[in-house]
mmCIF file of N, CA and C in Angstrom:
data_model
loop_
_atom_site.group_PDB
_atom_site.id
_atom_site.type_symbol
_atom_site.label_atom_id
_atom_site.label_comp_id
_atom_site.label_asym_id
_atom_site.label_seq_id
_atom_site.Cartn_x
_atom_site.Cartn_y
_atom_site.Cartn_z
ATOM 1 N N MET A 1 -24.825 19.457 -1.759
ATOM 2 C CA MET A 1 -23.545 19.741 -2.365
ATOM 3 C C MET A 1 -22.720 18.458 -2.351
ATOM 4 N N ARG A 2 -22.023 18.254 -3.443
ATOM 5 C CA ARG A 2 -21.164 17.077 -3.568
ATOM 6 C C ARG A 2 -19.806 17.516 -4.088
ATOM 7 N N TYR A 3 -18.746 17.073 -3.399
ATOM 8 C CA TYR A 3 -17.400 17.358 -3.884
ATOM 9 C C TYR A 3 -17.137 16.523 -5.134
ATOM 10 N N VAL A 4 -16.590 17.166 -6.157
ATOM 11 C CA VAL A 4 -16.285 16.508 -7.420
ATOM 12 C C VAL A 4 -14.779 16.300 -7.567
ATOM 13 N N GLU A 5 -13.997 17.235 -6.991
ATOM 14 C CA GLU A 5 -12.546 17.176 -7.161
ATOM 15 C C GLU A 5 -11.878 18.040 -6.094
ATOM 16 N N PHE A 6 -10.701 17.623 -5.643
ATOM 17 C CA PHE A 6 -9.856 18.429 -4.772
ATOM 18 C C PHE A 6 -8.529 18.660 -5.472
ATOM 19 N N HIS A 7 -7.948 19.825 -5.227
ATOM 20 C CA HIS A 7 -6.615 20.135 -5.746
ATOM 21 C C HIS A 7 -5.807 20.747 -4.611
ATOM 22 N N PHE A 8 -4.574 20.262 -4.424
ATOM 23 C CA PHE A 8 -3.707 20.738 -3.360
ATOM 24 C C PHE A 8 -2.355 21.107 -3.942
ATOM 25 N N GLU A 9 -1.787 22.198 -3.439
ATOM 26 C CA GLU A 9 -0.428 22.594 -3.815
ATOM 27 C C GLU A 9 0.314 23.062 -2.576
ATOM 28 N N ASN A 10 1.559 22.627 -2.455
ATOM 29 C CA ASN A 10 2.463 23.084 -1.403
ATOM 30 C C ASN A 10 1.906 22.851 -0.007
ATOM 31 N N PHE A 11 1.208 21.759 0.174
ATOM 32 C CA PHE A 11 0.673 21.403 1.485
ATOM 33 C C PHE A 11 1.491 20.251 2.031
ATOM 34 N N LYS A 12 2.234 20.521 3.093
ATOM 35 C CA LYS A 12 3.108 19.519 3.704
ATOM 36 C C LYS A 12 3.977 18.882 2.626
ATOM 37 N N GLY A 13 3.882 17.576 2.403
ATOM 38 C CA GLY A 13 4.740 16.912 1.428
ATOM 39 C C GLY A 13 4.185 16.897 0.014
ATOM 40 N N ILE A 14 3.018 17.506 -0.204
ATOM 41 C CA ILE A 14 2.401 17.493 -1.534
ATOM 42 C C ILE A 14 2.840 18.729 -2.307
ATOM 43 N N GLU A 15 3.529 18.513 -3.418
ATOM 44 C CA GLU A 15 3.897 19.638 -4.269
ATOM 45 C C GLU A 15 2.682 20.088 -5.070
ATOM 46 N N SER A 16 2.011 19.147 -5.746
ATOM 47 C CA SER A 16 0.802 19.453 -6.502
ATOM 48 C C SER A 16 0.096 18.138 -6.827
ATOM 49 N N VAL A 17 -1.180 18.045 -6.479
ATOM 50 C CA VAL A 17 -1.953 16.852 -6.810
ATOM 51 C C VAL A 17 -3.416 17.242 -6.985
ATOM 52 N N THR A 18 -4.058 16.607 -7.935
ATOM 53 C CA THR A 18 -5.492 16.748 -8.142
ATOM 54 C C THR A 18 -6.124 15.389 -7.896
ATOM 55 N N LEU A 19 -7.170 15.375 -7.058
ATOM 56 C CA LEU A 19 -7.846 14.139 -6.685
ATOM 57 C C LEU A 19 -9.285 14.192 -7.198
ATOM 58 N N PRO A 20 -9.559 13.545 -8.353
ATOM 59 C CA PRO A 20 -10.940 13.493 -8.832
ATOM 60 C C PRO A 20 -11.757 12.507 -7.998
ATOM 61 N N LEU A 21 -12.984 12.866 -7.713
ATOM 62 C CA LEU A 21 -13.868 12.009 -6.926
ATOM 63 C C LEU A 21 -15.004 11.539 -7.828
ATOM 64 N N ALA A 22 -14.812 10.411 -8.461
ATOM 65 C CA ALA A 22 -15.808 9.862 -9.379
ATOM 66 C C ALA A 22 -16.518 8.711 -8.682
ATOM 67 N N GLY A 23 -17.794 8.848 -8.449
ATOM 68 C CA GLY A 23 -18.549 7.789 -7.790
ATOM 69 C C GLY A 23 -18.784 8.094 -6.327
ATOM 70 N N ASP A 24 -19.366 7.140 -5.635
ATOM 71 C CA ASP A 24 -19.730 7.324 -4.236
ATOM 72 C C ASP A 24 -18.573 7.128 -3.267
ATOM 73 N N VAL A 25 -17.574 6.345 -3.662
ATOM 74 C CA VAL A 25 -16.461 6.027 -2.768
ATOM 75 C C VAL A 25 -15.150 6.245 -3.511
ATOM 76 N N THR A 26 -14.208 6.884 -2.829
ATOM 77 C CA THR A 26 -12.857 7.045 -3.362
ATOM 78 C C THR A 26 -11.904 6.381 -2.379
ATOM 79 N N THR A 27 -11.027 5.542 -2.876
ATOM 80 C CA THR A 27 -10.080 4.819 -2.042
ATOM 81 C C THR A 27 -8.674 5.318 -2.337
ATOM 82 N N LEU A 28 -7.928 5.625 -1.281
ATOM 83 C CA LEU A 28 -6.530 6.017 -1.426
ATOM 84 C C LEU A 28 -5.664 4.811 -1.113
ATOM 85 N N ILE A 29 -4.854 4.419 -2.058
ATOM 86 C CA ILE A 29 -3.974 3.266 -1.894
ATOM 87 C C ILE A 29 -2.554 3.713 -2.205
ATOM 88 N N GLY A 30 -1.618 3.354 -1.335
ATOM 89 C CA GLY A 30 -0.232 3.705 -1.585
ATOM 90 C C GLY A 30 0.673 3.148 -0.508
ATOM 91 N N LEU A 31 1.959 3.229 -0.766
ATOM 92 C CA LEU A 31 2.965 2.778 0.190
ATOM 93 C C LEU A 31 2.952 3.664 1.427
ATOM 94 N N ASN A 32 3.550 3.180 2.510
ATOM 95 C CA ASN A 32 3.732 4.016 3.699
ATOM 96 C C ASN A 32 4.478 5.290 3.324
ATOM 97 N N GLU A 33 4.103 6.386 3.953
ATOM 98 C CA GLU A 33 4.735 7.693 3.727
ATOM 99 C C GLU A 33 4.577 8.196 2.292
ATOM 100 N N SER A 34 3.526 7.755 1.583
ATOM 101 C CA SER A 34 3.329 8.205 0.206
ATOM 102 C C SER A 34 2.384 9.396 0.098
ATOM 103 N N GLY A 35 1.726 9.792 1.219
ATOM 104 C CA GLY A 35 0.897 10.996 1.191
ATOM 105 C C GLY A 35 -0.587 10.785 1.416
ATOM 106 N N LYS A 36 -1.008 9.570 1.694
ATOM 107 C CA LYS A 36 -2.448 9.295 1.887
ATOM 108 C C LYS A 36 -3.019 10.116 3.046
ATOM 109 N N THR A 37 -2.344 10.088 4.180
ATOM 110 C CA THR A 37 -2.817 10.835 5.344
ATOM 111 C C THR A 37 -2.737 12.332 5.096
ATOM 112 N N THR A 38 -1.720 12.785 4.408
ATOM 113 C CA THR A 38 -1.588 14.206 4.096
ATOM 114 C C THR A 38 -2.765 14.680 3.247
ATOM 115 N N ILE A 39 -3.204 13.870 2.300
ATOM 116 C CA ILE A 39 -4.371 14.221 1.489
ATOM 117 C C ILE A 39 -5.605 14.346 2.381
ATOM 118 N N LEU A 40 -5.789 13.418 3.301
ATOM 119 C CA LEU A 40 -6.937 13.493 4.213
ATOM 120 C C LEU A 40 -6.849 14.711 5.120
ATOM 121 N N GLU A 41 -5.658 15.042 5.605
ATOM 122 C CA GLU A 41 -5.483 16.238 6.433
ATOM 123 C C GLU A 41 -5.817 17.497 5.640
ATOM 124 N N ALA A 42 -5.416 17.555 4.386
ATOM 125 C CA ALA A 42 -5.725 18.716 3.545
ATOM 126 C C ALA A 42 -7.235 18.853 3.354
ATOM 127 N N ILE A 43 -7.921 17.731 3.143
ATOM 128 C CA ILE A 43 -9.381 17.768 2.996
ATOM 129 C C ILE A 43 -10.023 18.244 4.298
ATOM 130 N N PHE A 44 -9.545 17.755 5.452
ATOM 131 C CA PHE A 44 -10.066 18.223 6.741
ATOM 132 C C PHE A 44 -9.847 19.724 6.895
ATOM 133 N N CYS A 45 -8.644 20.204 6.563
ATOM 134 C CA CYS A 45 -8.357 21.637 6.687
ATOM 135 C C CYS A 45 -9.271 22.450 5.787
ATOM 136 N N PHE A 46 -9.504 21.969 4.595
ATOM 137 C CA PHE A 46 -10.402 22.671 3.677
ATOM 138 C C PHE A 46 -11.833 22.660 4.203
ATOM 139 N N SER A 47 -12.290 21.499 4.618
ATOM 140 C CA SER A 47 -13.697 21.337 4.992
ATOM 141 C C SER A 47 -14.062 21.997 6.314
ATOM 142 N N TYR A 48 -13.156 21.936 7.294
ATOM 143 C CA TYR A 48 -13.504 22.384 8.637
ATOM 144 C C TYR A 48 -12.761 23.628 9.087
ATOM 145 N N GLY A 49 -11.753 24.038 8.354
ATOM 146 C CA GLY A 49 -10.962 25.179 8.782
ATOM 147 C C GLY A 49 -10.048 24.801 9.931
ATOM 148 N N ARG A 50 -8.947 25.466 10.052
ATOM 149 C CA ARG A 50 -7.956 25.072 11.045
ATOM 150 C C ARG A 50 -8.438 25.272 12.465
ATOM 151 N N GLU A 51 -9.379 26.166 12.698
ATOM 152 C CA GLU A 51 -9.839 26.429 14.058
ATOM 153 C C GLU A 51 -10.655 25.276 14.631
ATOM 154 N N ASP A 52 -11.388 24.539 13.793
ATOM 155 C CA ASP A 52 -12.288 23.496 14.270
ATOM 156 C C ASP A 52 -11.676 22.101 14.284
ATOM 157 N N LEU A 53 -10.436 21.953 13.866
ATOM 158 C CA LEU A 53 -9.852 20.626 13.739
ATOM 159 C C LEU A 53 -9.719 19.908 15.069
ATOM 160 N N GLY A 54 -9.337 20.604 16.115
ATOM 161 C CA GLY A 54 -9.161 19.966 17.421
ATOM 162 C C GLY A 54 -10.464 19.433 17.977
ATOM 163 N N ALA A 55 -11.550 20.169 17.770
ATOM 164 C CA ALA A 55 -12.857 19.717 18.258
ATOM 165 C C ALA A 55 -13.319 18.485 17.480
ATOM 166 N N LEU A 56 -13.002 18.437 16.202
ATOM 167 C CA LEU A 56 -13.396 17.325 15.362
ATOM 168 C C LEU A 56 -12.623 16.062 15.733
ATOM 169 N N ASN A 57 -11.326 16.222 15.900
ATOM 170 C CA ASN A 57 -10.465 15.089 16.224
ATOM 171 C C ASN A 57 -9.218 15.635 16.923
ATOM 172 N N PRO A 58 -9.057 15.386 18.216
ATOM 173 C CA PRO A 58 -7.898 15.934 18.938
ATOM 174 C C PRO A 58 -6.558 15.580 18.292
ATOM 175 N N GLY A 59 -6.483 14.494 17.560
ATOM 176 C CA GLY A 59 -5.248 14.125 16.881
ATOM 177 C C GLY A 59 -4.874 15.087 15.767
ATOM 178 N N LEU A 60 -5.853 15.853 15.278
ATOM 179 C CA LEU A 60 -5.594 16.828 14.214
ATOM 180 C C LEU A 60 -5.272 18.213 14.759
ATOM 181 N N ASP A 61 -5.239 18.356 16.077
ATOM 182 C CA ASP A 61 -5.047 19.661 16.704
ATOM 183 C C ASP A 61 -3.765 20.346 16.245
ATOM 184 N N SER A 62 -2.725 19.569 15.944
ATOM 185 C CA SER A 62 -1.458 20.173 15.517
ATOM 186 C C SER A 62 -1.592 20.907 14.187
ATOM 187 N N LEU A 63 -2.629 20.596 13.414
ATOM 188 C CA LEU A 63 -2.805 21.261 12.128
ATOM 189 C C LEU A 63 -3.373 22.676 12.262
ATOM 190 N N ARG A 64 -3.698 23.104 13.486
ATOM 191 C CA ARG A 64 -4.158 24.484 13.680
ATOM 192 C C ARG A 64 -3.081 25.481 13.282
ATOM 193 N N ASP A 65 -1.833 25.078 13.427
ATOM 194 C CA ASP A 65 -0.714 25.958 13.113
ATOM 195 C C ASP A 65 -0.355 25.812 11.635
ATOM 196 N N PRO A 66 -0.622 26.849 10.825
ATOM 197 C CA PRO A 66 -0.312 26.744 9.387
ATOM 198 C C PRO A 66 1.151 26.450 9.091
ATOM 199 N N GLU A 67 2.049 26.739 10.040
ATOM 200 C CA GLU A 67 3.456 26.385 9.839
ATOM 201 C C GLU A 67 3.617 24.883 9.625
ATOM 202 N N ARG A 68 2.700 24.093 10.209
ATOM 203 C CA ARG A 68 2.757 22.634 10.066
ATOM 204 C C ARG A 68 2.345 22.201 8.661
ATOM 205 N N TRP A 69 1.751 23.101 7.896
ATOM 206 C CA TRP A 69 1.318 22.773 6.538
ATOM 207 C C TRP A 69 2.481 22.876 5.549
ATOM 208 N N ILE A 70 3.538 23.574 5.936
ATOM 209 C CA ILE A 70 4.686 23.820 5.063
ATOM 210 C C ILE A 70 5.623 22.620 5.115
ATOM 211 N N PRO A 71 6.135 22.175 3.962
ATOM 212 C CA PRO A 71 7.091 21.067 3.973
ATOM 213 C C PRO A 71 8.274 21.382 4.888
ATOM 214 N N ILE A 72 8.685 20.414 5.702
ATOM 215 C CA ILE A 72 9.754 20.614 6.686
ATOM 216 C C ILE A 72 11.022 21.158 6.025
ATOM 217 N N ALA A 73 11.375 20.618 4.883
ATOM 218 C CA ALA A 73 12.616 21.022 4.214
ATOM 219 C C ALA A 73 12.569 22.466 3.729
ATOM 220 N N GLU A 74 11.375 23.060 3.645
ATOM 221 C CA GLU A 74 11.259 24.425 3.113
ATOM 222 C C GLU A 74 10.829 25.449 4.158
ATOM 223 N N ARG A 75 10.724 25.073 5.414
ATOM 224 C CA ARG A 75 10.200 25.986 6.444
ATOM 225 C C ARG A 75 11.059 27.226 6.641
ATOM 226 N N ALA A 76 12.359 27.140 6.427
ATOM 227 C CA ALA A 76 13.225 28.299 6.642
ATOM 228 C C ALA A 76 13.023 29.377 5.587
ATOM 229 N N ASN A 77 12.651 28.996 4.376
ATOM 230 C CA ASN A 77 12.550 29.965 3.285
ATOM 231 C C ASN A 77 11.368 29.638 2.385
ATOM 232 N N PHE A 78 10.182 29.519 2.959
ATOM 233 C CA PHE A 78 8.994 29.147 2.185
ATOM 234 C C PHE A 78 8.262 30.412 1.753
ATOM 235 N N ASN A 79 8.041 30.566 0.452
ATOM 236 C CA ASN A 79 7.328 31.745 -0.028
ATOM 237 C C ASN A 79 6.318 31.407 -1.129
ATOM 238 N N LYS A 80 5.888 30.164 -1.176
ATOM 239 C CA LYS A 80 4.899 29.737 -2.168
ATOM 240 C C LYS A 80 3.513 29.778 -1.540
ATOM 241 N N PRO A 81 2.494 29.915 -2.340
ATOM 242 C CA PRO A 81 1.141 29.855 -1.759
ATOM 243 C C PRO A 81 0.750 28.409 -1.458
ATOM 244 N N ILE A 82 0.025 28.208 -0.361
ATOM 245 C CA ILE A 82 -0.571 26.910 -0.062
ATOM 246 C C ILE A 82 -1.968 26.941 -0.654
ATOM 247 N N VAL A 83 -2.269 25.992 -1.527
ATOM 248 C CA VAL A 83 -3.557 25.969 -2.234
ATOM 249 C C VAL A 83 -4.343 24.734 -1.813
ATOM 250 N N LEU A 84 -5.545 24.949 -1.318
ATOM 251 C CA LEU A 84 -6.508 23.889 -1.038
ATOM 252 C C LEU A 84 -7.779 24.298 -1.765
ATOM 253 N N ARG A 85 -8.103 23.591 -2.842
ATOM 254 C CA ARG A 85 -9.229 23.998 -3.690
ATOM 255 C C ARG A 85 -10.148 22.806 -3.932
ATOM 256 N N ALA A 86 -11.438 23.060 -3.937
ATOM 257 C CA ALA A 86 -12.418 22.006 -4.208
ATOM 258 C C ALA A 86 -13.348 22.455 -5.320
ATOM 259 N N THR A 87 -13.736 21.498 -6.131
ATOM 260 C CA THR A 87 -14.786 21.713 -7.126
ATOM 261 C C THR A 87 -16.017 20.999 -6.596
ATOM 262 N N VAL A 88 -17.135 21.700 -6.568
ATOM 263 C CA VAL A 88 -18.358 21.131 -6.016
ATOM 264 C C VAL A 88 -19.473 21.143 -7.059
ATOM 265 N N GLU A 89 -20.413 20.261 -6.833
ATOM 266 C CA GLU A 89 -21.618 20.191 -7.655
ATOM 267 C C GLU A 89 -22.784 20.566 -6.731
ATOM 268 N N LEU A 90 -23.541 21.580 -7.110
ATOM 269 C CA LEU A 90 -24.640 22.058 -6.273
ATOM 270 C C LEU A 90 -25.970 21.534 -6.783
ATOM 271 N N ASP A 91 -26.808 21.067 -5.857
ATOM 272 C CA ASP A 91 -28.157 20.674 -6.253
ATOM 273 C C ASP A 91 -29.042 21.926 -6.233
ATOM 274 N N ASP A 92 -30.316 21.784 -6.587
ATOM 275 C CA ASP A 92 -31.217 22.934 -6.692
ATOM 276 C C ASP A 92 -31.340 23.694 -5.370
ATOM 277 N N ASP A 93 -31.446 22.977 -4.253
ATOM 278 C CA ASP A 93 -31.560 23.640 -2.947
ATOM 279 C C ASP A 93 -30.292 24.421 -2.611
ATOM 280 N N ASP A 94 -29.127 23.842 -2.924
ATOM 281 C CA ASP A 94 -27.863 24.542 -2.687
ATOM 282 C C ASP A 94 -27.795 25.830 -3.504
ATOM 283 N N GLN A 95 -28.241 25.756 -4.748
ATOM 284 C CA GLN A 95 -28.213 26.941 -5.608
ATOM 285 C C GLN A 95 -29.129 28.034 -5.069
ATOM 286 N N LYS A 96 -30.305 27.654 -4.574
ATOM 287 C CA LYS A 96 -31.223 28.635 -3.987
ATOM 288 C C LYS A 96 -30.615 29.255 -2.729
ATOM 289 N N ASP A 97 -30.023 28.418 -1.874
ATOM 290 C CA ASP A 97 -29.386 28.925 -0.653
ATOM 291 C C ASP A 97 -28.249 29.885 -0.986
ATOM 292 N N LEU A 98 -27.451 29.556 -1.990
ATOM 293 C CA LEU A 98 -26.346 30.418 -2.397
ATOM 294 C C LEU A 98 -26.873 31.746 -2.930
ATOM 295 N N ALA A 99 -27.902 31.688 -3.758
ATOM 296 C CA ALA A 99 -28.481 32.920 -4.302
ATOM 297 C C ALA A 99 -29.020 33.809 -3.178
ATOM 298 N N THR A 100 -29.671 33.201 -2.187
ATOM 299 C CA THR A 100 -30.208 33.955 -1.053
ATOM 300 C C THR A 100 -29.071 34.594 -0.252
ATOM 301 N N HIS A 101 -28.037 33.838 0.026
ATOM 302 C CA HIS A 101 -26.887 34.353 0.777
ATOM 303 C C HIS A 101 -26.240 35.522 0.035
ATOM 304 N N LEU A 102 -25.986 35.354 -1.254
ATOM 305 C CA LEU A 102 -25.331 36.411 -2.021
ATOM 306 C C LEU A 102 -26.182 37.679 -2.074
ATOM 307 N N ARG A 103 -27.494 37.506 -2.171
ATOM 308 C CA ARG A 103 -28.392 38.657 -2.210
ATOM 309 C C ARG A 103 -28.412 39.386 -0.862
ATOM 310 N N LYS A 104 -28.557 38.620 0.231
ATOM 311 C CA LYS A 104 -28.650 39.226 1.567
ATOM 312 C C LYS A 104 -27.329 39.828 2.041
ATOM 313 N N GLU A 105 -26.255 39.098 1.865
ATOM 314 C CA GLU A 105 -24.970 39.512 2.425
ATOM 315 C C GLU A 105 -24.168 40.457 1.535
ATOM 316 N N HIS A 106 -24.369 40.359 0.217
ATOM 317 C CA HIS A 106 -23.510 41.122 -0.698
ATOM 318 C C HIS A 106 -24.291 41.910 -1.757
ATOM 319 N N ASN A 107 -25.616 41.857 -1.689
ATOM 320 C CA ASN A 107 -26.474 42.542 -2.654
ATOM 321 C C ASN A 107 -26.139 42.144 -4.103
ATOM 322 N N LEU A 108 -25.859 40.855 -4.282
ATOM 323 C CA LEU A 108 -25.575 40.315 -5.608
ATOM 324 C C LEU A 108 -26.733 39.443 -6.055
ATOM 325 N N HIS A 109 -27.002 39.457 -7.345
ATOM 326 C CA HIS A 109 -28.092 38.644 -7.906
ATOM 327 C C HIS A 109 -27.520 37.750 -8.987
ATOM 328 N N LEU A 110 -27.833 36.458 -8.906
ATOM 329 C CA LEU A 110 -27.355 35.503 -9.896
ATOM 330 C C LEU A 110 -28.221 35.563 -11.133
ATOM 331 N N ALA A 111 -27.579 35.501 -12.277
ATOM 332 C CA ALA A 111 -28.304 35.464 -13.553
ATOM 333 C C ALA A 111 -28.286 34.039 -14.079
ATOM 334 N N ASN A 112 -29.304 33.671 -14.821
ATOM 335 C CA ASN A 112 -29.346 32.322 -15.429
ATOM 336 C C ASN A 112 -28.445 32.263 -16.621
#
């Protein structure tokens, strides 16, 4: 599986951003406090879930609390959805594994 794109909405200081991943390496460049670390935190939250962040990196432990995902200025009256979405590209083995999982766990069959 390969990530092709990430999309984030209402995560900490990010109102809405789409990050296309074209090629083997993606570099984030920007001024201090422009959101580079926030983008990486959102990817960690998406990839590992909030429960596993502390084990992965103790510095990310504060992200276990979803309240920390809400922009500070909006914490008193926040009612928007937090969106962390990824577009992935599946290879043949991934597709077979997914088909097996869906069949075993949900009695669903993929059609070509």
